[in-house]
CSV table of C-alpha atoms in Angstrom, one decimal:
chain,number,residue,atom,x,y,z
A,1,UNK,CA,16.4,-18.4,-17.2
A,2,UNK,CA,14.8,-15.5,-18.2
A,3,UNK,CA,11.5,-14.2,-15.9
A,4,UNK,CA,7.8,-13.7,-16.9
A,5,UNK,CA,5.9,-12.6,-13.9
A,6,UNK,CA,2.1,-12.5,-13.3
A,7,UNK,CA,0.4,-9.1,-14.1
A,8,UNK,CA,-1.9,-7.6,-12.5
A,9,UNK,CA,-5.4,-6.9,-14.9
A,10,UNK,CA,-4.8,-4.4,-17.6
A,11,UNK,CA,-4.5,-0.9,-16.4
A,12,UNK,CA,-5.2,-1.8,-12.8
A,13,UNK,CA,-2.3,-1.2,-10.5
A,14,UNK,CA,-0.9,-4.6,-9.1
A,15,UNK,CA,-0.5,-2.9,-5.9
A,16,UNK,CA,-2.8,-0.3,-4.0
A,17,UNK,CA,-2.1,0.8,-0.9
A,18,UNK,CA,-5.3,3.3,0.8
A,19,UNK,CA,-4.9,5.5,3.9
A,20,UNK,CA,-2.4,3.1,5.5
A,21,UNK,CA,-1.1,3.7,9.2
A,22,UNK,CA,0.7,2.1,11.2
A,23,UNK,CA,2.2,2.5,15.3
A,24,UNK,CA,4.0,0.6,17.5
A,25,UNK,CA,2.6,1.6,20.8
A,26,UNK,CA,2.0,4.9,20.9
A,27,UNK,CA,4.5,5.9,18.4
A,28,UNK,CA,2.8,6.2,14.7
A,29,UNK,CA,5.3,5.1,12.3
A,30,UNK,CA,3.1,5.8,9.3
A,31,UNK,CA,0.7,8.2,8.7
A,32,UNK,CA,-1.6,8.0,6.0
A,33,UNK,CA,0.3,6.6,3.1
A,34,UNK,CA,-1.3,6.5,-0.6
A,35,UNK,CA,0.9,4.6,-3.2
A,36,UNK,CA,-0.4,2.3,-6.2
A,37,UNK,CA,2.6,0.6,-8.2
A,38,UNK,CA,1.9,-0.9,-11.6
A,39,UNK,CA,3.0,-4.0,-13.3
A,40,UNK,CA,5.9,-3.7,-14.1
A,41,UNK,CA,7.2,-1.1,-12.5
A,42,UNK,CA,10.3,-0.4,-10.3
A,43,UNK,CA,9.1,1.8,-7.7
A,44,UNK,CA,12.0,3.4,-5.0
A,45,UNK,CA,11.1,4.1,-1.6
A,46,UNK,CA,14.4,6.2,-0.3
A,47,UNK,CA,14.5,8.8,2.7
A,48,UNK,CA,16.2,8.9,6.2
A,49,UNK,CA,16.3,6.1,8.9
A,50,UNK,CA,13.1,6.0,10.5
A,51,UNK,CA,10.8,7.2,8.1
A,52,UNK,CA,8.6,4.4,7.6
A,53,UNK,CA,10.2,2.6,4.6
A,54,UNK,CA,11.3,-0.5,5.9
A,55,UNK,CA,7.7,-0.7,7.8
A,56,UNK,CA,5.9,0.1,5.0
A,57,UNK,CA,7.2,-3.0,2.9
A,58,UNK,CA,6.5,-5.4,6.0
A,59,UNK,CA,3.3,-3.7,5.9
A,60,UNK,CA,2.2,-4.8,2.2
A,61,UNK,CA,3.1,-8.4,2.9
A,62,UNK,CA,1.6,-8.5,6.3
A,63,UNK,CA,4.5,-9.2,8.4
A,64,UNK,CA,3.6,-6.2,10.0
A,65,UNK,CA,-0.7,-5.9,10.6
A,66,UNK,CA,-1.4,-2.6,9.5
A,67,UNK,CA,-2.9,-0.3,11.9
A,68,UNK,CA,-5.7,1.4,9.4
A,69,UNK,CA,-6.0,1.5,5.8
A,70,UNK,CA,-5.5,-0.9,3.3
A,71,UNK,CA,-3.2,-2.7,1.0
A,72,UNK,CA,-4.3,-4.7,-2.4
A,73,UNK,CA,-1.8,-7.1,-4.3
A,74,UNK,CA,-3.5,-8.2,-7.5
A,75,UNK,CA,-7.0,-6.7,-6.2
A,76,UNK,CA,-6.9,-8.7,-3.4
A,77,UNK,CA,-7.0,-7.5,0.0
A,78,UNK,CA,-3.8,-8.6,2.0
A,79,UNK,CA,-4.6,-10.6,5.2
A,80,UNK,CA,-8.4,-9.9,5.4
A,81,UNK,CA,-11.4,-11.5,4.0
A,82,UNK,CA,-15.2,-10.5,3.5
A,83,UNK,CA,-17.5,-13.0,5.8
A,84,UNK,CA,-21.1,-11.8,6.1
A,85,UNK,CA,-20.2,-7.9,5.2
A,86,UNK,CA,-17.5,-7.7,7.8
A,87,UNK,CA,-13.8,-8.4,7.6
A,88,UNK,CA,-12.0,-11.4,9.3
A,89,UNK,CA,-8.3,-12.0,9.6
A,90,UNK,CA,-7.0,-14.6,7.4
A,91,UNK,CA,-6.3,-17.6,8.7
A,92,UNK,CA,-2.6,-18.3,8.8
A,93,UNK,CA,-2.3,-21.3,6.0
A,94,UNK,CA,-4.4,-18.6,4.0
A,95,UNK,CA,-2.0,-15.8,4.6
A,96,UNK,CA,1.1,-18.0,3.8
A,97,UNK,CA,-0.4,-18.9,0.3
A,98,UNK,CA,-1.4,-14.9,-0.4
A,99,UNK,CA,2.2,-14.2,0.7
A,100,UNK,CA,3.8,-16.5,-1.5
A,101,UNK,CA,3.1,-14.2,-4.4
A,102,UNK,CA,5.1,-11.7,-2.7
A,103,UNK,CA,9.1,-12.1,-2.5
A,104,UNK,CA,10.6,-10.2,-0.1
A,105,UNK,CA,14.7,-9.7,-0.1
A,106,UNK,CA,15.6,-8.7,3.4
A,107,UNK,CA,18.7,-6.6,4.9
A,108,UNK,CA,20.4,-10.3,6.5
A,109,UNK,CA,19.8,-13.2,4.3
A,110,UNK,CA,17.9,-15.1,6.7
A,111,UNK,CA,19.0,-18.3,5.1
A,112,UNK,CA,19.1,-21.5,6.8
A,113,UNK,CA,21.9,-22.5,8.0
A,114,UNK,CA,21.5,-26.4,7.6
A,115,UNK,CA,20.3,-26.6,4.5
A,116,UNK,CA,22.4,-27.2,1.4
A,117,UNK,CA,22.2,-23.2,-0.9
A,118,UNK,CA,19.5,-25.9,-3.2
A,119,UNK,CA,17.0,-26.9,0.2
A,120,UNK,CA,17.1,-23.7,1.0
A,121,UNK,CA,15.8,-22.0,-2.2
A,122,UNK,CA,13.5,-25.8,-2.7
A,123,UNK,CA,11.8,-25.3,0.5
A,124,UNK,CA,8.7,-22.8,-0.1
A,125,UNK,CA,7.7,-24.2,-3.2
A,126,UNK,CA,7.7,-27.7,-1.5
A,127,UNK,CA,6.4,-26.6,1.9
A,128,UNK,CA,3.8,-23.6,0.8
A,129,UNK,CA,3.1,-24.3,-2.8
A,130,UNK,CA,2.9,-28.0,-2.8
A,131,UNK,CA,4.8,-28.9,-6.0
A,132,UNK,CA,6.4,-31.3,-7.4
A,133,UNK,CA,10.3,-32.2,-6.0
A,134,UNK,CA,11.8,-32.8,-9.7
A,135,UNK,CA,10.8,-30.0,-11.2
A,136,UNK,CA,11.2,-27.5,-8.1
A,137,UNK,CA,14.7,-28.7,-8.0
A,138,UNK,CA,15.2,-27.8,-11.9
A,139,UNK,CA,13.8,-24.5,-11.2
A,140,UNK,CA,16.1,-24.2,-8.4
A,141,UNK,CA,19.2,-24.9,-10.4
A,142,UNK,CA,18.2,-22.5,-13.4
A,143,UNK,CA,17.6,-19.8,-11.0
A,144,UNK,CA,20.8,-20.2,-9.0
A,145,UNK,CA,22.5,-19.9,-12.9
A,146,UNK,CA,20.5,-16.9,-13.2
A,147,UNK,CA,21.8,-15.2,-10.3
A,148,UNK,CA,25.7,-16.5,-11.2
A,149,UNK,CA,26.0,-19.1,-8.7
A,150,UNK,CA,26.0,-21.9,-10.8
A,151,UNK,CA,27.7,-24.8,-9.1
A,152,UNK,CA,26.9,-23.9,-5.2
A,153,UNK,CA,24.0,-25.7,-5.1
A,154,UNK,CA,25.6,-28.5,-2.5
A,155,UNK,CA,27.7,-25.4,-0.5
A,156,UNK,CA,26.1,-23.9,2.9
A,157,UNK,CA,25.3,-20.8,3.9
A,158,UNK,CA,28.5,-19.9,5.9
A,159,UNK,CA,30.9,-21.2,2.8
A,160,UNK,CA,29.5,-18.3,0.9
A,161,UNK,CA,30.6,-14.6,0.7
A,162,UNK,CA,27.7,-12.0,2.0
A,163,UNK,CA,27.2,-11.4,-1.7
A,164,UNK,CA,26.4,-14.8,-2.9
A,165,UNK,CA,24.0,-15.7,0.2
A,166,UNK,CA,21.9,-12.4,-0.9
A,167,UNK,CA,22.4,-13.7,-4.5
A,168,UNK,CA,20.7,-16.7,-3.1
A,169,UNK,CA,17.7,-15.0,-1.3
A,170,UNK,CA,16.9,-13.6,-4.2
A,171,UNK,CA,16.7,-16.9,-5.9
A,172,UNK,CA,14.4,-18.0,-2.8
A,173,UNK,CA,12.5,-15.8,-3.3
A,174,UNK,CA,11.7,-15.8,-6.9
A,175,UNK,CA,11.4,-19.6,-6.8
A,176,UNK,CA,8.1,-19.2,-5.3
A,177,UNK,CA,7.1,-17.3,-8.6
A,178,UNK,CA,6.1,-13.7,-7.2
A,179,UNK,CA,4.2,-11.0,-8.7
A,180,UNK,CA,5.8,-8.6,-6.7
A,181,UNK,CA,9.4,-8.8,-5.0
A,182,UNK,CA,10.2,-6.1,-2.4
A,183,UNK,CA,13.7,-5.2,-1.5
A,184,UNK,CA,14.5,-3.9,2.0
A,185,UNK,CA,17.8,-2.2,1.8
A,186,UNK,CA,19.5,-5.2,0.3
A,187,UNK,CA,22.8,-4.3,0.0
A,188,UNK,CA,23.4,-2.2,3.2
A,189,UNK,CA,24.6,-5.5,5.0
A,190,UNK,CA,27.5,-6.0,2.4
A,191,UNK,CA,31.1,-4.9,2.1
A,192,UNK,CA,31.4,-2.7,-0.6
A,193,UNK,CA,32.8,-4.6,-3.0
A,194,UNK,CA,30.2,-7.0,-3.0
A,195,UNK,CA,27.1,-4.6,-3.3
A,196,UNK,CA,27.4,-4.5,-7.4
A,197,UNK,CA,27.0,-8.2,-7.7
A,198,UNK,CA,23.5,-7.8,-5.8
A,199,UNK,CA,22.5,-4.8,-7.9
A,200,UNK,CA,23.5,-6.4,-11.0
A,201,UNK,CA,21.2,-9.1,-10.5
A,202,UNK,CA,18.2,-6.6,-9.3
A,203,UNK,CA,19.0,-4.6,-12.4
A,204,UNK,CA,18.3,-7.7,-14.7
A,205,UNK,CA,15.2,-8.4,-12.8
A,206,UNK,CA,14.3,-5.2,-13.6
A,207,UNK,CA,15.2,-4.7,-17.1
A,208,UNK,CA,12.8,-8.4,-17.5
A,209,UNK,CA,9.4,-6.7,-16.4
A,210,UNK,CA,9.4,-7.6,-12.7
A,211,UNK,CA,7.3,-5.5,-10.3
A,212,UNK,CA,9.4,-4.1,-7.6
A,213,UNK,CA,9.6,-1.6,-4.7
A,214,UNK,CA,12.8,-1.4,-3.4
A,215,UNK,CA,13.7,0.4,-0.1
A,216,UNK,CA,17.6,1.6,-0.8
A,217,UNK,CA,20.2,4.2,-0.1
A,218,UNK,CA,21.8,3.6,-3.2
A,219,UNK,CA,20.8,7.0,-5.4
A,220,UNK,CA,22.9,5.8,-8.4
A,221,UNK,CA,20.8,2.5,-8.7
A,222,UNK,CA,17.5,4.2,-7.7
A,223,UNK,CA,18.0,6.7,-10.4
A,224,UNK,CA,19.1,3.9,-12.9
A,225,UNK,CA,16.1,1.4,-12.8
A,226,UNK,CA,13.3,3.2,-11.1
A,227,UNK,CA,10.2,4.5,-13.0
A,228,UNK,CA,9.1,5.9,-9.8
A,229,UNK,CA,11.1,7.6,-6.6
A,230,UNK,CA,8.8,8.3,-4.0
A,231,UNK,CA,10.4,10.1,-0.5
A,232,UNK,CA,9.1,9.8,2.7
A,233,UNK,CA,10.2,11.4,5.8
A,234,UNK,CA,8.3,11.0,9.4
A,235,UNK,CA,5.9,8.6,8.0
A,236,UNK,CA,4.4,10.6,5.2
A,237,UNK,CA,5.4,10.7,1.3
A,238,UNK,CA,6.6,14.1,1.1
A,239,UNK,CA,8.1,13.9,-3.0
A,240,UNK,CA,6.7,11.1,-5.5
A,241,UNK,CA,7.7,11.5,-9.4
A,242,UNK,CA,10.5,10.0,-12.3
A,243,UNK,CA,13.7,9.8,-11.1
A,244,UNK,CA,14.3,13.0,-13.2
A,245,UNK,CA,11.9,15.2,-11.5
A,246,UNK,CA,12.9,13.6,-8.2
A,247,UNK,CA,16.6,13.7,-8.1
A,248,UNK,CA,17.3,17.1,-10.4
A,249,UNK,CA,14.2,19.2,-10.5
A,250,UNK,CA,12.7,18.4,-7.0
A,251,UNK,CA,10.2,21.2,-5.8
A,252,UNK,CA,10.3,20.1,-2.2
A,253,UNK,CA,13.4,21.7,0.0
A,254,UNK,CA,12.9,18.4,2.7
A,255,UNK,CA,13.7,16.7,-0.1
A,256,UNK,CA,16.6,18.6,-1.4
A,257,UNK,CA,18.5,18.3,2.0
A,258,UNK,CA,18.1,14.7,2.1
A,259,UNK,CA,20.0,14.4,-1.5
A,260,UNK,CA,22.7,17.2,-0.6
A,261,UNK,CA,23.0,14.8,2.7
A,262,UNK,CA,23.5,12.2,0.7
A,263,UNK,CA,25.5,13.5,-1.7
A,264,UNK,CA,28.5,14.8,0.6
A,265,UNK,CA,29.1,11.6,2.7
């Protein structure tokens, strides 16, 4: 089952994120980011722990409320509406629907334990989106071919390997039909031999159009499929360009330390 996602309108970005901050308290996790991602395009978000990735990507689906700025999808403002010349938080059947074009792909698989691998990738199109069981279930099965776990639609969650259950949030999450899937560190919850079968199947994804950002510490991969690298570090993009300019001609030394860091672990 090959993959056709939604674009955005021609030349617009499908994502546009403005001034965006974000703090927990009094601690100010991000600081004024400015990002706009393309149709299309694969966009990786890499830099130390605690620099704002992972909160950024809850950020543009609204699992975390941004502080200030804001964040477009498809030139639509996430989790805000205009009523009267002001703003007003969504309500929260709204919110669901707008998030529905957005598949996330967490670090844990966060899939349900009681529900057959099919109910669980079934549910959000039933429950969210409303459609029909027959052909959500077909959609279910072709995507769990897709991702090579053909014939585990009856198993459970704990029969599987770490591997297949993030096979199978994958397939959850594109069997709502997203725009835009975001990856949070996907892999880093795997034993190592299972992290290529999960970047196999992002790489296909990829290589059929859809519009990622992808938070990873995997440099091979993020050089591999990304059109875009971006760096941060404290909250702030510090380095955004190809993965060329990025990884081998990078003109910012907070940068270069991060890769040599990298590099000799």
């Amino acid at each position: 089952m090959s993959y056709t996602p939604p674009t955005a309108s021609a030349g617009q970005p499908l994502v546009r994120i403005e001034a965006l901050h974000k703090s927990f308290g009094g601690i100010e996790v991000l600081k004024g980011i400015d990002l706009s991602v393309m149709p299309g395009q694969k966009v990786s978000l890499i830099g130390p722990s605690g620099s704002g990735k992972t909160t950024l990507l809850r950020c543009i689906n609204y699992l975390e409320e941004p502080t200030a700025g804001d964040i477009y999808v498809d030139n639509q403002l996430m989790g805000q509406r205009q009523v009267g010349g002001r703003r007003v938080p969504l309500r929260d059947a709204e919110l669901a629907r707008m998030r529905g074009s957005i598949g996330m792909v967490f670090q844990r698989f966060n899939l349900f334990a009681h529900l057959t691998v099919l109910q669980n990738i079934m549910l959000g199109p039933l429950k969210v989106q409303g459609r029909q069981a027959a052909g959500v279930a077909e959609q279910a099965r072709a995507l769990l071919a897709k991702v090579g776990l053909h014939g585990k639609e009856q198993a459970y969650p704990d029969q599987l390997s770490g591997g297949q259950q993030q096979r199978v949030a994958i397939a959850r999450a594109l069997a709502m039909k997203p725009k835009l899937m975001l990856f949070d560190e996907a892999t880093s919850a795997l034993d190592p031999e299972l992290v290529g079968e999960v970047l196999g199947v992002m790489h296909q994804l990829a290589e059929e159009g859809m519009t990622m950002i992808i938070v990873t510490h995997e440099m091979r991969f993020a050089e591999q499929v990304s059109d875009q690298v971006v760096f941060m570090a404290d909250g702030r993009i510090v380095e955004q360009g190809s993965p060329s300019q990025v990884f081998r001609d990078s003109q910012v030394e907070r940068t270069r330390a991060f890769l040599r860091a990298v590099q000799e672990r």
